Each structure stands twice: as structure tokens, then as C-alpha cells.
XYZ file of C-alpha atoms in Angstrom:
656
model
C -32.029 45.524 -29.790
C -32.106 42.208 -31.913
C -29.348 39.722 -30.867
C -27.575 37.417 -33.185
C -27.443 34.819 -30.399
C -29.070 31.727 -31.422
C -29.661 28.604 -28.972
C -30.300 25.107 -30.300
C -31.531 22.312 -28.193
C -29.984 18.865 -28.857
C -30.656 15.478 -27.174
C -28.283 14.806 -24.483
C -26.259 11.908 -25.208
C -23.092 10.241 -23.693
C -20.216 7.837 -24.369
C -19.780 5.129 -22.006
C -16.138 3.530 -21.282
C -16.718 1.266 -24.280
C -17.574 3.983 -26.704
C -21.065 3.267 -27.225
C -23.984 5.658 -26.906
C -25.984 5.064 -23.613
C -28.900 6.725 -21.955
C -28.014 9.645 -19.711
C -29.033 7.696 -16.591
C -26.386 5.101 -17.303
C -23.711 7.799 -17.254
C -24.588 8.529 -13.497
C -27.124 11.139 -13.633
C -29.667 10.074 -11.021
C -33.237 9.429 -12.148
C -34.351 9.841 -8.682
C -32.859 11.395 -5.609
C -33.271 8.977 -2.856
C -32.304 9.830 0.582
C -31.841 8.237 3.810
C -32.231 10.649 6.578
C -35.566 11.017 8.072
C -35.760 14.647 9.148
C -39.487 15.847 8.860
C -39.509 19.483 10.281
C -37.069 22.368 10.130
C -34.075 22.496 12.265
C -34.662 24.255 15.429
C -32.194 26.213 17.402
C -32.251 28.298 20.456
C -33.743 31.579 19.752
C -31.843 34.641 20.273
C -32.953 37.966 21.757
C -30.130 39.806 19.830
C -31.327 38.758 16.605
C -34.293 40.635 15.638
C -34.269 40.644 11.910
C -34.917 37.556 9.929
C -32.315 36.083 7.872
C -33.308 35.487 4.297
C -32.773 32.088 2.874
C -33.462 28.403 3.584
C -33.706 28.911 7.278
C -36.923 31.192 7.302
C -40.063 29.280 8.716
C -43.232 31.273 9.430
C -41.319 34.279 10.679
C -39.973 32.584 13.715
C -36.361 33.197 14.545
C -34.518 29.664 14.546
C -31.101 30.785 15.681
C -28.741 33.534 15.262
C -25.412 33.959 13.194
C -22.751 35.918 15.071
C -20.866 38.195 12.691
C -22.787 37.180 9.680
C -21.044 40.073 7.763
C -20.019 39.318 3.920
C -17.085 40.278 1.834
C -16.774 41.843 -1.581
C -17.895 38.738 -3.298
C -21.157 38.458 -1.190
C -19.903 35.460 0.754
C -20.550 35.114 4.290
C -17.431 35.644 6.578
C -18.008 32.910 9.225
C -20.990 30.994 10.236
C -20.893 29.909 13.731
C -24.359 28.964 14.835
C -25.184 29.010 18.434
C -25.774 25.451 19.596
C -29.174 24.463 20.804
C -29.986 24.596 24.523
C -31.125 21.066 25.225
C -30.391 18.506 22.420
C -32.110 15.172 23.023
C -30.851 11.962 21.274
C -33.745 10.505 18.992
C -33.810 6.848 18.737
C -32.566 5.086 15.791
C -34.839 3.805 12.905
C -33.747 2.329 10.757
C -7.374 -21.937 -10.746
C -6.832 -20.932 -13.644
C -4.403 -18.477 -15.053
C -5.574 -17.264 -18.470
C -4.196 -15.221 -21.352
C -7.596 -13.899 -22.317
C -8.827 -12.294 -19.095
C -11.472 -14.958 -18.256
C -12.120 -15.607 -14.625
C -13.116 -18.617 -12.757
C -15.355 -16.400 -10.684
C -18.895 -15.863 -12.017
C -19.097 -11.892 -12.479
C -22.143 -10.159 -13.869
C -20.273 -7.960 -16.411
C -23.506 -6.197 -16.994
C -23.765 -4.956 -13.548
C -19.974 -4.044 -13.593
C -20.757 -1.870 -16.880
C -22.809 0.284 -14.871
C -19.720 1.510 -12.967
C -17.639 1.573 -16.219
C -15.811 -1.508 -15.176
C -14.762 -3.416 -18.464
C -14.494 -7.177 -19.176
C -11.472 -6.164 -20.998
C -9.403 -3.203 -20.366
C -8.185 -2.725 -23.771
C -11.623 -1.792 -24.969
C -11.731 1.040 -22.081
C -8.665 2.629 -23.307
C -10.278 2.582 -26.968
C -13.346 4.073 -25.719
C -11.516 6.522 -23.511
C -9.660 7.765 -26.536
C -12.830 8.119 -28.584
C -14.218 10.488 -25.944
C -10.949 12.393 -26.224
C -8.931 13.884 -23.228
C -8.583 17.639 -23.286
C -5.252 19.239 -22.290
C -4.207 22.673 -20.886
C -6.831 24.459 -19.058
C -10.345 23.385 -17.846
C -13.344 24.538 -19.794
C -15.048 25.401 -16.419
C -13.106 26.449 -13.318
C -14.133 25.918 -9.757
C -13.451 26.649 -6.165
C -12.327 23.176 -4.819
C -12.126 22.368 -1.276
C -10.249 19.111 -0.330
C -10.831 18.021 3.069
C -8.426 15.251 4.073
C -6.819 13.642 7.310
C -3.354 13.350 5.300
C -1.652 15.268 2.131
C 1.883 14.405 1.284
C 4.362 15.717 1.763
C 3.042 17.088 4.951
C 1.463 13.893 6.299
C 1.381 10.581 4.760
C 0.738 6.825 5.651
C -0.506 5.552 2.418
C -2.083 6.131 -0.972
C -4.559 8.660 0.651
C -1.629 11.076 1.271
C -0.506 10.617 -2.102
C -3.805 11.453 -3.703
C -4.454 14.413 -1.810
C -0.889 15.639 -2.341
C -0.811 15.230 -6.300
C -4.500 15.882 -7.405
C -4.786 19.144 -6.060
C -1.818 20.503 -7.857
C -2.858 18.859 -11.133
C -6.380 20.548 -11.034
C -4.771 23.900 -9.982
C -2.681 23.745 -13.109
C -5.639 23.219 -15.175
C -6.970 26.650 -13.761
C -9.208 25.743 -10.689
C -8.668 27.546 -7.495
C -7.723 24.765 -5.019
C -7.531 24.647 -1.267
C -6.476 21.716 0.790
C -7.585 21.559 4.398
C -5.783 18.876 6.719
C -4.597 19.105 10.343
C -1.159 20.379 11.435
C 0.318 17.389 12.951
C 3.383 17.935 15.120
C 4.861 14.704 16.575
C 8.251 15.961 17.585
C 10.146 14.302 14.644
C 11.831 15.670 11.668
C 8.649 15.534 9.889
C 7.462 18.709 11.797
C 9.746 20.843 9.371
C 7.282 20.164 6.502
C 5.063 22.746 8.176
C 7.927 25.340 8.507
C 6.786 27.451 5.669
C 3.173 27.324 6.849
C 2.146 30.721 8.313
C -0.301 31.842 11.005
C -3.251 33.442 9.379
C -4.200 35.046 12.707
C -7.901 33.581 12.320
C -9.354 32.023 15.295
C -12.808 30.080 15.295
C -14.688 28.386 17.810
C -16.191 25.071 17.127
C -19.051 24.002 19.393
C -18.650 20.104 19.762
C -18.149 17.504 22.322
C -20.064 19.261 25.040
C -17.864 22.579 24.963
C -16.305 24.970 22.623
C -12.904 24.413 21.128
C -10.663 27.148 19.502
C -8.915 26.294 16.377
C -6.557 28.377 14.398
C -5.384 28.074 10.602
C -1.830 28.043 8.947
C -1.353 28.566 5.353
C 1.113 27.745 2.601
C 0.751 28.483 -0.848
C 3.031 26.057 -2.901
C 2.334 24.708 -6.507
C -0.802 26.879 -7.016
C -2.633 25.314 -4.158
C -3.514 26.819 -0.888
C -2.514 24.234 1.890
C -4.447 25.219 4.892
C -3.581 23.459 8.225
C -6.177 23.378 11.066
C -4.104 23.842 14.262
C -5.369 22.362 17.745
C -3.436 20.691 20.525
C -5.078 17.551 19.725
C -3.011 17.271 16.607
C 0.402 17.580 18.523
C 1.505 14.316 19.946
C 4.029 11.564 18.882
C 2.882 8.911 16.433
C 1.206 9.046 13.016
C -1.906 10.828 12.170
C -4.244 8.035 13.672
C -2.394 6.359 16.328
C 1.102 5.215 17.977
C 2.755 1.896 18.980
C -0.061 1.204 21.082
C -2.806 1.349 18.612
C -5.461 3.886 17.424
C -5.875 7.032 19.374
C -8.969 7.158 21.524
C -10.158 10.765 20.620
C -10.046 10.291 16.825
C -13.560 11.123 16.632
C -12.913 14.408 18.199
C -9.761 15.324 16.215
C -11.508 14.531 12.743
C -14.816 16.278 14.254
C -12.803 19.512 14.734
C -11.272 19.098 11.263
C -14.650 19.047 9.552
C -16.076 21.902 11.344
C -13.133 24.103 10.591
C -13.079 22.802 6.919
C -16.528 24.328 6.582
C -15.697 27.551 7.948
C -12.318 27.756 5.981
C -13.788 29.015 2.550
C -16.020 31.653 4.456
C -13.427 33.192 7.019
C -10.038 32.904 5.325
C -9.081 35.603 2.722
C -6.457 33.748 0.882
C -4.870 35.966 -1.793
C -7.235 38.658 -0.542
C -10.448 36.707 -1.220
C -12.238 34.119 0.392
C -13.352 30.938 -1.574
C -16.830 31.840 -0.760
C -20.175 29.739 -0.705
C -20.086 28.349 -4.215
C -17.318 25.912 -3.274
C -17.141 22.295 -4.188
C -16.066 20.227 -1.350
C -14.088 17.008 -1.876
C -14.240 14.764 1.247
C -11.930 12.102 1.749
C -12.759 8.920 3.581
C -14.677 8.963 7.109
C -12.071 11.365 8.598
C -13.797 14.215 6.475
C -17.329 12.608 6.398
C -19.146 15.019 8.461
C -18.449 17.765 6.035
C -21.514 16.878 3.808
C -23.883 16.392 6.632
C -22.837 19.761 8.239
C -23.470 21.513 4.971
C -27.028 20.149 5.060
C -27.722 20.193 8.596
C -25.969 23.282 9.854
C -25.415 25.772 6.796
C -28.075 25.314 4.075
C -31.260 25.730 6.465
C -29.802 29.453 6.767
C -29.055 30.029 3.188
C -25.404 29.483 3.501
C -23.590 27.225 0.942
C -26.994 26.887 -0.793
C -24.929 26.745 -4.000
C -22.147 24.650 -2.739
C -21.842 20.838 -3.510
C -19.822 17.933 -2.039
C -18.359 14.982 -3.380
C -17.221 11.840 -1.414
C -14.018 10.271 -2.526
C -13.849 6.687 -1.091
C -10.229 5.310 -0.910
C -10.924 2.400 1.658
C -14.421 1.640 2.624
C -13.080 -0.812 5.422
C -12.576 2.091 7.700
C -15.920 3.861 8.525
C -15.590 5.854 11.937
C -17.838 3.712 13.646
C -18.396 4.926 17.348
C -21.254 4.044 20.025
C -24.616 5.772 19.529
C -24.101 7.694 22.497
C -21.309 9.791 20.996
C -23.903 11.484 18.425
C -24.253 14.494 20.832
C -20.425 15.248 20.136
C -20.515 15.750 16.751
C -22.166 19.276 16.782
C -25.317 18.049 14.823
C -28.990 18.863 15.561
C -30.700 15.915 17.317
C -32.938 15.318 14.656
C -30.196 14.574 12.146
C -29.233 11.356 13.960
C -30.827 9.222 11.169
C -28.174 10.218 8.832
C -25.626 8.627 10.750
C -27.417 6.024 12.775
C -26.013 2.497 12.278
C -27.285 -0.820 13.634
C -24.771 -3.777 13.748
C -26.156 -7.080 12.625
C -27.096 -9.343 15.442
C -24.091 -11.792 14.772
C -21.733 -8.679 15.315
C -23.107 -7.690 18.564
C -20.744 -8.291 21.755
C -23.518 -9.603 23.935
C -27.049 -10.517 24.132
C -28.230 -7.130 25.782
C -26.120 -5.205 22.974
C -28.554 -3.346 20.779
C -25.938 -2.738 18.203
C -26.715 0.924 17.911
C -23.742 3.163 16.638
C -22.979 6.208 14.666
C -21.327 5.868 11.394
C -19.728 8.993 9.911
C -18.940 7.152 6.440
C -22.312 6.176 6.229
C -23.753 9.622 6.722
C -21.316 10.897 4.033
C -22.710 8.404 1.478
C -26.310 9.633 2.470
C -25.697 13.238 2.262
C -22.944 13.733 -0.462
C -23.998 14.912 -4.069
C -21.893 12.352 -5.592
C -19.495 9.580 -4.747
C -16.111 8.817 -6.514
C -13.992 5.642 -5.791
C -10.225 5.333 -6.760
C -10.758 2.664 -9.524
C -13.886 1.652 -11.598
C -13.389 -1.902 -10.059
C -13.523 -0.592 -6.755
C -16.773 1.302 -7.591
C -18.353 -2.052 -8.412
C -16.830 -4.072 -5.562
C -18.046 -1.788 -2.856
C -21.843 -2.626 -3.870
C -21.078 -6.446 -3.392
C -21.567 -8.298 -0.165
C -17.714 -9.387 -0.098
C -16.561 -5.527 -0.511
C -19.412 -3.395 0.912
C -18.528 -4.067 4.522
C -22.115 -3.458 5.580
C -22.933 -0.523 3.258
C -23.350 -2.513 0.045
C -27.281 -1.863 -0.127
C -26.941 1.918 0.743
C -24.225 2.155 -1.940
C -26.187 0.168 -4.462
C -29.104 2.504 -3.997
C -26.954 5.391 -5.025
C -25.110 3.824 -8.026
C -26.116 6.237 -10.396
C -23.908 8.853 -8.689
C -20.987 6.616 -8.187
C -18.027 6.898 -10.467
C -14.717 5.214 -10.607
C -11.514 7.163 -11.426
C -8.066 5.451 -11.135
C -5.594 7.316 -9.368
C -2.516 8.942 -11.074
C 1.011 9.051 -10.071
C 3.475 11.755 -10.015
C 5.445 11.080 -13.365
C 8.147 13.649 -12.404
C 9.057 11.697 -9.119
C 8.473 8.223 -10.685
C 10.689 8.629 -13.902
C 13.235 5.993 -14.688
C 15.089 8.411 -16.990
C 15.712 11.091 -14.030
C 15.083 9.365 -10.932
C 17.865 10.596 -8.593
C 17.385 7.438 -6.290
C 18.398 4.828 -9.035
C 22.097 4.356 -10.368
C 21.452 4.085 -14.093
C 18.645 5.717 -16.105
C 16.703 4.252 -19.127
C 13.432 4.836 -20.980
C 11.008 3.005 -23.137
C 13.249 3.899 -26.196
C 16.273 2.484 -24.645
C 15.840 -0.022 -21.932
C 19.433 -1.377 -21.897
C 20.222 0.244 -18.644
C 17.527 -1.363 -16.768
C 19.647 -4.553 -16.265
C 22.520 -2.558 -14.738
C 20.000 -1.355 -12.025
C 19.136 -4.940 -11.370
C 23.006 -5.831 -10.816
C 23.553 -2.772 -8.704
C 20.366 -3.945 -6.443
C 21.900 -7.460 -6.413
C 25.199 -6.022 -5.126
C 23.499 -3.599 -2.616
C 21.582 -6.447 -1.041
C 24.138 -8.980 -0.900
C 22.672 -11.299 -3.681
C 24.559 -13.146 -6.193
C 24.979 -10.889 -9.319
C 23.079 -12.708 -11.833
C 21.412 -10.723 -14.433
C 19.853 -13.882 -16.069
C 17.980 -14.734 -12.920
C 14.220 -13.500 -12.709
C 14.260 -11.189 -9.622
C 10.804 -10.771 -7.985
C 9.799 -7.723 -5.705
C 7.201 -6.977 -3.294
C 6.737 -3.522 -1.527
C 3.972 -2.914 0.917
C 2.328 -3.312 4.220
C 2.984 -6.539 5.854
C -0.652 -7.593 6.847
C -3.466 -9.939 5.783
C -5.177 -7.501 3.275
C -1.822 -7.421 1.120
C -1.889 -11.146 0.975
C 1.247 -11.656 2.789
C 0.083 -14.982 4.124
C -0.189 -16.219 0.820
C 3.490 -15.315 0.239
C 4.442 -17.090 3.288
C 2.797 -20.156 2.466
C 4.172 -20.259 -1.118
C 7.730 -19.219 0.091
C 9.153 -22.887 0.044
C 7.592 -23.692 -3.302
C 9.115 -20.494 -4.934
C 12.544 -21.055 -3.396
C 12.927 -24.413 -5.264
C 12.940 -22.353 -8.305
C 15.954 -20.521 -9.841
C 14.527 -16.924 -8.866
C 15.522 -14.227 -6.288
C 12.755 -12.671 -3.972
C 13.117 -9.040 -2.270
C 10.475 -7.769 -0.105
C 10.238 -4.200 1.470
C 7.808 -3.524 4.116
C 6.709 -3.404 7.942
C 3.570 -4.404 9.817
C 2.524 -7.412 11.514
C 5.500 -8.646 13.721
C 4.851 -12.159 12.746
C 5.417 -11.378 9.070
C 8.380 -9.399 10.056
C 9.862 -12.229 11.899
C 9.056 -14.521 8.949
C 10.939 -12.367 6.532
C 13.900 -12.533 8.853
C 13.951 -16.146 9.069
C 13.400 -16.786 5.219
C 16.651 -14.525 4.696
C 18.665 -16.558 7.049
C 17.200 -19.838 5.406
C 17.693 -18.719 1.717
C 20.872 -16.266 1.690
C 21.424 -16.657 -1.826
C 17.689 -16.299 -2.936
C 15.826 -14.174 -0.435
C 16.000 -10.745 1.168
C 13.610 -8.953 3.295
C 14.038 -5.258 4.436
C 11.744 -4.488 7.483
C 10.569 -0.974 7.456
C 10.073 1.433 4.509
C 12.778 3.559 2.644
C 11.915 5.662 0.068
C 15.198 5.232 -2.090
C 15.207 1.593 -1.421
C 11.524 1.362 -2.801
C 12.760 3.079 -6.071
C 15.722 0.695 -6.449
C 13.575 -2.276 -6.003
C 10.960 -1.018 -8.602
C 13.725 -0.383 -11.042
C 15.872 -3.306 -10.328
C 13.382 -6.300 -9.995
C 11.998 -7.764 -13.251
C 8.646 -8.843 -11.537
C 6.343 -7.022 -9.028
C 3.942 -9.150 -7.092
C 0.870 -7.725 -5.545
C -1.319 -10.729 -4.229
C -3.605 -8.164 -2.421
C -7.181 -9.621 -1.234
C -8.681 -6.222 -2.079
C -7.120 -3.135 -3.537
C -9.159 0.063 -3.970
C -6.665 1.235 -6.596
C -2.854 0.291 -5.778
C -0.104 2.472 -6.860
C 3.005 0.216 -6.634
C 1.790 -1.713 -9.912
C 1.571 1.725 -11.682
C 5.168 2.582 -10.596
C 6.224 -0.810 -11.747
C 4.917 -0.417 -15.222
C 6.374 2.917 -15.299
C 9.721 1.497 -14.580
C 9.340 -1.583 -16.961
C 8.932 -3.940 -14.113
C 6.056 -6.457 -14.896
C 3.391 -6.742 -12.409
C 1.832 -9.997 -11.296
C -1.362 -9.034 -9.549
C -4.560 -10.639 -7.938
C -7.705 -9.740 -10.233
C -9.272 -7.292 -7.766
C -10.113 -3.467 -7.672
C -7.855 -1.347 -9.213
C -5.375 -4.100 -9.928
C -7.689 -5.655 -12.306
C -8.416 -2.202 -13.968
C -4.755 -1.342 -14.532
C -2.980 -4.471 -15.632
C -4.090 -6.109 -18.659
C -3.397 -9.677 -18.848
C -0.699 -10.942 -21.408
C -1.717 -12.414 -24.525
C 1.343 -13.689 -26.596
C -1.113 -14.289 -29.659
C -2.666 -10.731 -30.086
C -1.633 -8.180 -32.532
C -0.826 -10.759 -35.035
C 1.711 -12.433 -32.762
C 2.991 -9.180 -31.463
C 1.538 -9.603 -28.305
C -0.696 -7.608 -25.897
C -1.070 -6.809 -22.301
C 1.107 -5.497 -19.526
C 1.269 -8.176 -16.897
C -0.377 -11.132 -15.424
C -3.453 -11.114 -13.352
C -4.320 -14.223 -11.354
C -7.638 -15.548 -9.917
C -8.974 -16.981 -7.667
C -6.651 -16.052 -4.698
C -4.934 -19.071 -3.862
C -1.178 -20.264 -3.378
C -1.442 -22.528 -6.579
C -2.771 -19.637 -8.764
C -0.095 -17.139 -7.596
C 2.688 -19.675 -8.044
C 1.667 -20.565 -11.351
C 1.375 -16.838 -12.563
C 4.855 -16.312 -11.330
C 6.145 -19.277 -12.849
C 4.708 -18.280 -16.033
C 6.092 -14.886 -15.870
C 9.509 -16.187 -15.062
C 9.759 -18.538 -17.974
C 8.655 -15.798 -20.285
C 11.500 -13.629 -18.927
C 13.933 -16.599 -19.640
C 12.808 -17.931 -22.973
C 10.982 -15.192 -24.644
C 13.047 -11.947 -24.265
C 11.226 -10.349 -27.331
C 7.915 -10.853 -25.648
C 9.246 -9.667 -22.318
C 10.682 -6.487 -23.900
C 7.363 -5.847 -25.543
C 5.629 -6.410 -22.168
C 7.913 -3.913 -20.743
C 7.467 -0.993 -23.480
C 3.723 -1.363 -23.096
C 3.736 -0.850 -19.478
C 6.119 2.152 -19.762
C 4.067 4.015 -22.309
C 0.671 3.809 -20.147
C -0.652 7.161 -19.343
C -1.347 7.194 -15.628
C -0.474 10.973 -15.097
C -2.488 13.053 -12.552
C -3.312 15.248 -15.535
C -5.183 12.532 -16.905
C -7.097 11.702 -13.715
C -7.864 15.462 -13.326
C -9.681 15.483 -16.676
C -11.933 12.574 -15.340
C -12.522 14.349 -12.184
C -13.529 17.568 -14.208
C -16.354 15.774 -15.817
C -17.874 14.733 -12.324
C -17.546 18.297 -11.269
C -19.779 19.325 -14.134
C -22.236 16.562 -13.319
C -22.532 17.365 -9.471
C -23.839 20.856 -10.435
C -26.669 19.769 -12.584
C -28.586 18.653 -9.570
C -29.955 20.698 -6.377
C -27.653 19.986 -3.413
C -28.842 17.591 -0.524
C -31.220 19.574 1.915
C -32.923 17.065 4.123
């Protein structure tokens, strides 16, 4: 029968972030698939006398039985219901192989803009937005829907210590709203606090699996809540039931974190196969989005444990790097605890440089879970374009820069979004007055209310600077401490909210005692107060040494508060330097970006911002409105993730 279908082949071109056509390789499609695991033979498992029939798939080799798959039945969709390999008999660990503020965005640091362009990092952010607009941002439903499995150590509102929790609590909902089927897998933390009630609606699914790791068998169970179109799945094990946060307590990090997150990864790989959520499993053609090192074993397990047996052969994995500084490094002897075949040591094997070793006899050998995820994942996403470039540099790579540079063809940077319903100055329940970009007159009332609440003199004409964040070295608190006396000479008010290093907490208290009419420090974290500071301050300061994305500057712009930030990572991407002469004198930009990171450059930027607030109200209101109309919604970020989802299925998955 004749068909009217006609197929037309056309050259595949794309637009880069500046809107110009570029070769497809520059868009992130790998020309060569380089890998770093040195496996050279089939995976060998203990033969089973109970398994007489051969299993069809990647696990066959010359008709020999390489292991057995208990209960390898399949559901109505053809997906394997569970895949628990029997561990090999005798595993042996193989050896390793292995100062000036500018208005134009110029920087004193010498940066190769051509290299940065490979990651979509612009020299001028305005050009990025123009290029993105040319590509077009579809709305509504996705053209291609996927079964998405997020694996994460935290997801708000159930568990949260920082930006990772925000991302994994919001992005899945945005993707589900666009038609994808989305599961989020994280631990069920119970620490004896009010936070335990977050899991109250999660029901025990009655599914138990056994994870073979750490020299024994561990039984884990699954809890489930369906909320906002997302399947929230919680892995339950007694190791997640203890006081403290997800990673540690007042005495430091938990000593068994490798064990706790190994369980999470094994359970997450089983979840799409064994959990009939809504009556059907997610199945084998799932796309795993693994977040930071805590979920880093997932792509390794897919390649080492499942694909050799034909399971997950159509699945893919994307590693999302939120903070490269944390890599899950443990002694090499712990490799046998991970539940991986011995020949896969090369994927996670790591050797510290000589200068980082503890003594002359230290060989420096270790396992690095994040390194293994970088090696075996099919694509890599960072939480901003600038950070995608920074992790390939010596300064930002934390020892992994060469490995990441070799994979830069599959690295993309996507700026995090924010919850525009929670952070909305026209409806925010935490602030006393409401305003919008169309009518900003009530913002000054929020400022006066904040001054009254904090016991500061009520002076609407005085520039008010705010800081919200952890009190640690990364956030540049030492810079604020050094600049404190200089800033207090000026006619300003300064408010800080945060907790962290005890010495900085003590410094905040002493500053408040010394400068009663100018400085207030709130030690701890309080959500309503953070909203009121964001709405009430005129300027938000973020002098971070590195910032993969940063959210507070996005909240600030949403509330008409002008960010003054150090030019690094996501801060450089999201804040456009103020230029009063652009657009025929109407001005352009959303804040001030200072560099280098020094006390003098930071103080100069703050003084320039304060002077603009006092003397150029029209320019200041233009800054406010431009910031308030930026689109940093999760919907916008979700569209960019979908483009990477399409790319990841164009290549075969990692096998060996």
C-alpha cells in the first residue's frame, strides 16, 4: 500500500548561546566517546546451579553462565521486576592505574572568552538572553516525555540543607507539569524533630529489597507520596534514623556516610524495576538524574551491574554537579564495600598528589565516587554556565579538572530556577507590605518595618545592605569582617542573617554591640526573616569565593533588591553589571559585579551602589524593575533540561 509519508533529510545545525550557527560538536555532541575505566573482559559472577537457561542480552558470553537473576520476572510493560545479582564469591581488589569596578563587564583577570564559549558562557550576559530568545522557549507540554528518576540526598520540603534540596524539590515538579513521569528517590530521614512530620503522608509500599554491600546483606524498604504530579519515594533504613542533618551532627560528618549513600544508590537503581507506582513500574527505559557524589554510584551500577545482563540497556544517566568540592573520597580499601565487581575499580580509583598525602609511606590511593560518576554518566550538567567552565580550571576543578576537560563536549550549564510562587513580593505571606514591578511604592514600607523590627533607626533614605547565607570561608565572610570598620564609617545600615563558623558568629555579635545604630546580626536561620530582609534591604551583598549557582541573588532581584556580587560562577551569569549610559541613557544591568575578590573592590562596589541609591533615584528604580522582570522560573530551566534529555538519547549508553 502506497504511503504518502515523505522523509526529508536536512543538515543538523544549532544555535549557540549567542544565536550564531555552530558545528554540532560545539553544541555538546561528543565526537569521540572517551572513557576511563580499564575493564577488558566480561564481568564474572559466581555461577548458579539453579540457573540453567541463558539470559538474553549483554550478559551472554560463549554460552557460559556468569551469574543468576533471582525473580527476574517482568511486568506488563516488559520491564524486569527487580534485579538483585548474587554477589561474586571471592572479590579481589585490583591495584590502581592510573581592582577595578567597571560598568562594561571588563575584568582584570585574564579569561579566555573563546574557551568559556564552549560551555555557553558569555562575555556579556545581555547577549545570552538575546540568543536564548532567538532559539525560542516553548511553553506548555514537552514534545518528548520521559520517565525521569531523580536520585538525591535531599529534597525540599522533606530534607534540605542548601541549594541541592531546593533544586530537587522544585525542578521535578516543573518537569512533571510539562508531561514527564517523574520519581524522586531520597532517604527517609527521621531525626526526632518537628521535621519528621514532613514524611507523615508517605505510605509504606510493602516492598523490601536486599542490598549486597559492605560485606553483608542490608534490607531496605520504600515509602511513597504522590504530590504535585511527582512520585516522591523514600528509601528507609535504620541508618537514616538519627539526630542531626542528612550528613552529620554537631560533632561533624557521620562516619558511615559512604554506607548510607551506597544503600541509597542501590535502592534507587531497583526502584524503577520493583515499585508499581500508579499500577506500573517506571521500567528500564528510565533517565536517571543523579545529584552530586551521594548519588554518584548510580551510573556506575547501571554499567557494571545491570547492562551486562541486558537490563537498563535503554536507560541513560545525567550527572548534575551542584558543588564539585564534595566528592565522596574514602580510602581505597573501602572499594569492596560498594557492591561493585573488582574489575571496575578503575572507574572510581583515585590517587592523591604527593603534596596532599599524610606521610612518606602514604600511597595516596583512594576511591572517589564523584570521579566514577563523571567517567560513567552519559552527560553532565552544572547549575550555571559559568560553573561549567570553572570546574575545568585548576582553581575550580578540585583535582578533577583534567577529567572534566576531556568530557567538556557533554557538559552543559543550566542556571537554577526559583519558586516564583513562594518568592513573590506581591503575595508573600512573610512580608508586611506587597508590591510589584508595576508599583514599587510599598517596598520602602517593608524597609521601615524591618528597621523597626530589628531596632534600627527608621531611616528610609539610608541605604540598607543585607547578607543571607552560611558564615564560612566560601561565602567571603572574612572579607566582610575585614571591611566592617570601613563600611561603618559610611552612612549605611547593615543586616546579616546566617550561621556557621563560631568565630564569625561571635564577630557578628560584637559588631552589633559596637555599632548599635548601624549593624544587626541574626545568628541562625529563619525563613520569614530571610524573606523580610530580602524585601526590606536595598542592596544584597554576595562576596562568595565560588558559587556554582547561587539563589539569593535571584530572590533579591525578584524583590527589587540590587545584588552586589563577586564575579564567579552563577553570580557572574545572572547579574548584569550596571551601565548607566546604555540604551540611550536609560541604563542597563541588574546590579554590580566586582572583581578581583578583595576588600577594596568590594567596598568600592558597595559605595558606588549606595551613591546611586541616594543620588540617582531614576536609575535605581530602573535597576529594580529590570531585576524584577527577569525570568528565572523553574519552567524556564525545565525547558533547557529537556534539550539535554534529547541529546542524551542520541548516543549509546556507557558500557565499559
